[in-house]
Amino acid sequence: MQYYVYILATNDNRVIYTGITNNLIRRIYEHKNRLDPKSFTSRYHVHKLVYYEYTGDVTAAIEREKQIKSWNRNRKNKLIESENPHWEELYESILE
């Protein structure tokens, strides 16, 4: 099974959110459609997929999520920009 660590951003990239899932398409769909209206991502309109990585090891994925969450914003920005320099929406590309 694959486990994904992902980063979402608002349309203006001011707010970001890091999460983990075993089904990236489903989870991003849930964020985009605000299926949990009380969640952080719903309240702050954080739904643009800007970064993701995957592993087959759930423990490694959990540790990586914690690691990224502990970083300052500048370091998170650099991680995103290492793979997605223009902060483009990646959701459509994972549907292909």
Tab-separated table of C-alpha atoms in Angstrom:
chain	number	residue	atom	x	y	z
A	1	MET	CA	0.000	0.000	0.000
A	2	GLN	CA	1.160	3.539	-0.723
A	3	TYR	CA	1.068	6.289	1.896
A	4	TYR	CA	1.188	9.924	0.873
A	5	VAL	CA	2.392	13.000	2.701
A	6	TYR	CA	0.936	16.053	1.007
A	7	ILE	CA	0.835	19.815	1.295
A	8	LEU	CA	-2.161	21.950	0.399
A	9	ALA	CA	-2.245	25.728	0.019
A	10	THR	CA	-4.815	28.463	-0.326
A	11	ASN	CA	-5.190	30.011	-3.779
A	12	ASP	CA	-2.897	32.879	-2.742
A	13	ASN	CA	-0.429	30.445	-1.059
A	14	ARG	CA	-0.613	32.299	2.271
A	15	VAL	CA	-1.842	29.331	4.307
A	16	ILE	CA	-0.591	25.768	3.977
A	17	TYR	CA	-1.561	22.439	5.488
A	18	THR	CA	0.375	19.166	5.686
A	19	GLY	CA	-1.416	15.836	5.871
A	20	ILE	CA	-1.079	12.100	5.337
A	21	THR	CA	-3.328	9.592	3.577
A	22	ASN	CA	-3.331	6.202	1.896
A	23	ASN	CA	-5.583	7.460	-0.935
A	24	LEU	CA	-4.425	10.815	-2.274
A	25	ILE	CA	-7.170	11.309	-4.858
A	26	ARG	CA	-9.953	10.624	-2.356
A	27	ARG	CA	-8.400	12.768	0.354
A	28	ILE	CA	-7.828	15.788	-1.872
A	29	TYR	CA	-11.377	15.422	-3.182
A	30	GLU	CA	-12.598	15.559	0.426
A	31	HIS	CA	-10.606	18.740	1.056
A	32	LYS	CA	-11.755	20.398	-2.168
A	33	ASN	CA	-15.394	19.617	-1.473
A	34	ARG	CA	-15.175	20.647	2.179
A	35	LEU	CA	-16.712	17.390	3.388
A	36	ASP	CA	-15.748	18.280	6.957
A	37	PRO	CA	-16.930	21.904	7.237
A	38	LYS	CA	-15.342	22.372	10.670
A	39	SER	CA	-11.874	21.254	9.570
A	40	PHE	CA	-8.916	23.624	9.287
A	41	THR	CA	-8.786	23.217	5.529
A	42	SER	CA	-12.479	24.025	5.149
A	43	ARG	CA	-12.399	27.046	7.448
A	44	TYR	CA	-9.352	28.551	5.732
A	45	HIS	CA	-10.076	27.389	2.142
A	46	VAL	CA	-6.900	25.321	1.930
A	47	HIS	CA	-7.500	22.963	-0.980
A	48	LYS	CA	-4.825	23.427	-3.671
A	49	LEU	CA	-2.493	20.413	-3.841
A	50	VAL	CA	1.030	21.827	-4.238
A	51	TYR	CA	3.264	18.967	-3.063
A	52	TYR	CA	3.144	15.258	-2.336
A	53	GLU	CA	5.479	12.351	-1.818
A	54	TYR	CA	4.830	8.695	-1.144
A	55	THR	CA	6.247	5.650	0.553
A	56	GLY	CA	5.172	2.078	1.132
A	57	ASP	CA	5.964	2.347	4.838
A	58	VAL	CA	3.241	3.845	7.031
A	59	THR	CA	5.664	4.537	9.882
A	60	ALA	CA	7.975	6.438	7.548
A	61	ALA	CA	5.030	8.455	6.232
A	62	ILE	CA	3.901	9.406	9.746
A	63	GLU	CA	7.431	10.419	10.687
A	64	ARG	CA	7.827	12.470	7.509
A	65	GLU	CA	4.542	14.287	8.140
A	66	LYS	CA	5.689	15.144	11.670
A	67	GLN	CA	9.064	16.273	10.346
A	68	ILE	CA	7.544	18.616	7.754
A	69	LYS	CA	5.038	20.001	10.254
A	70	SER	CA	7.902	20.859	12.616
A	71	TRP	CA	9.692	22.964	9.993
A	72	ASN	CA	9.395	26.725	9.719
A	73	ARG	CA	7.457	28.188	6.812
A	74	ASN	CA	10.564	29.074	4.806
A	75	ARG	CA	11.785	25.478	4.829
A	76	LYS	CA	8.329	24.206	3.821
A	77	ASN	CA	8.270	26.717	0.954
A	78	LYS	CA	11.648	25.448	-0.249
A	79	LEU	CA	10.397	21.851	-0.170
A	80	ILE	CA	7.348	22.762	-2.252
A	81	GLU	CA	9.408	24.827	-4.689
A	82	SER	CA	11.952	22.015	-5.141
A	83	GLU	CA	9.240	20.046	-6.982
A	84	ASN	CA	6.694	22.720	-7.888
A	85	PRO	CA	8.456	26.094	-8.303
A	86	HIS	CA	5.307	27.957	-9.392
A	87	TRP	CA	2.994	26.429	-6.785
A	88	GLU	CA	0.756	25.004	-9.481
A	89	GLU	CA	-2.316	22.928	-8.657
A	90	LEU	CA	-1.298	19.264	-8.927
A	91	TYR	CA	-4.664	17.599	-8.381
A	92	GLU	CA	-5.504	17.230	-12.090
A	93	SER	CA	-2.144	15.580	-12.734
A	94	ILE	CA	-2.818	12.817	-10.186
A	95	LEU	CA	-6.161	12.012	-11.832
A	96	GLU	CA	-4.480	11.003	-15.094
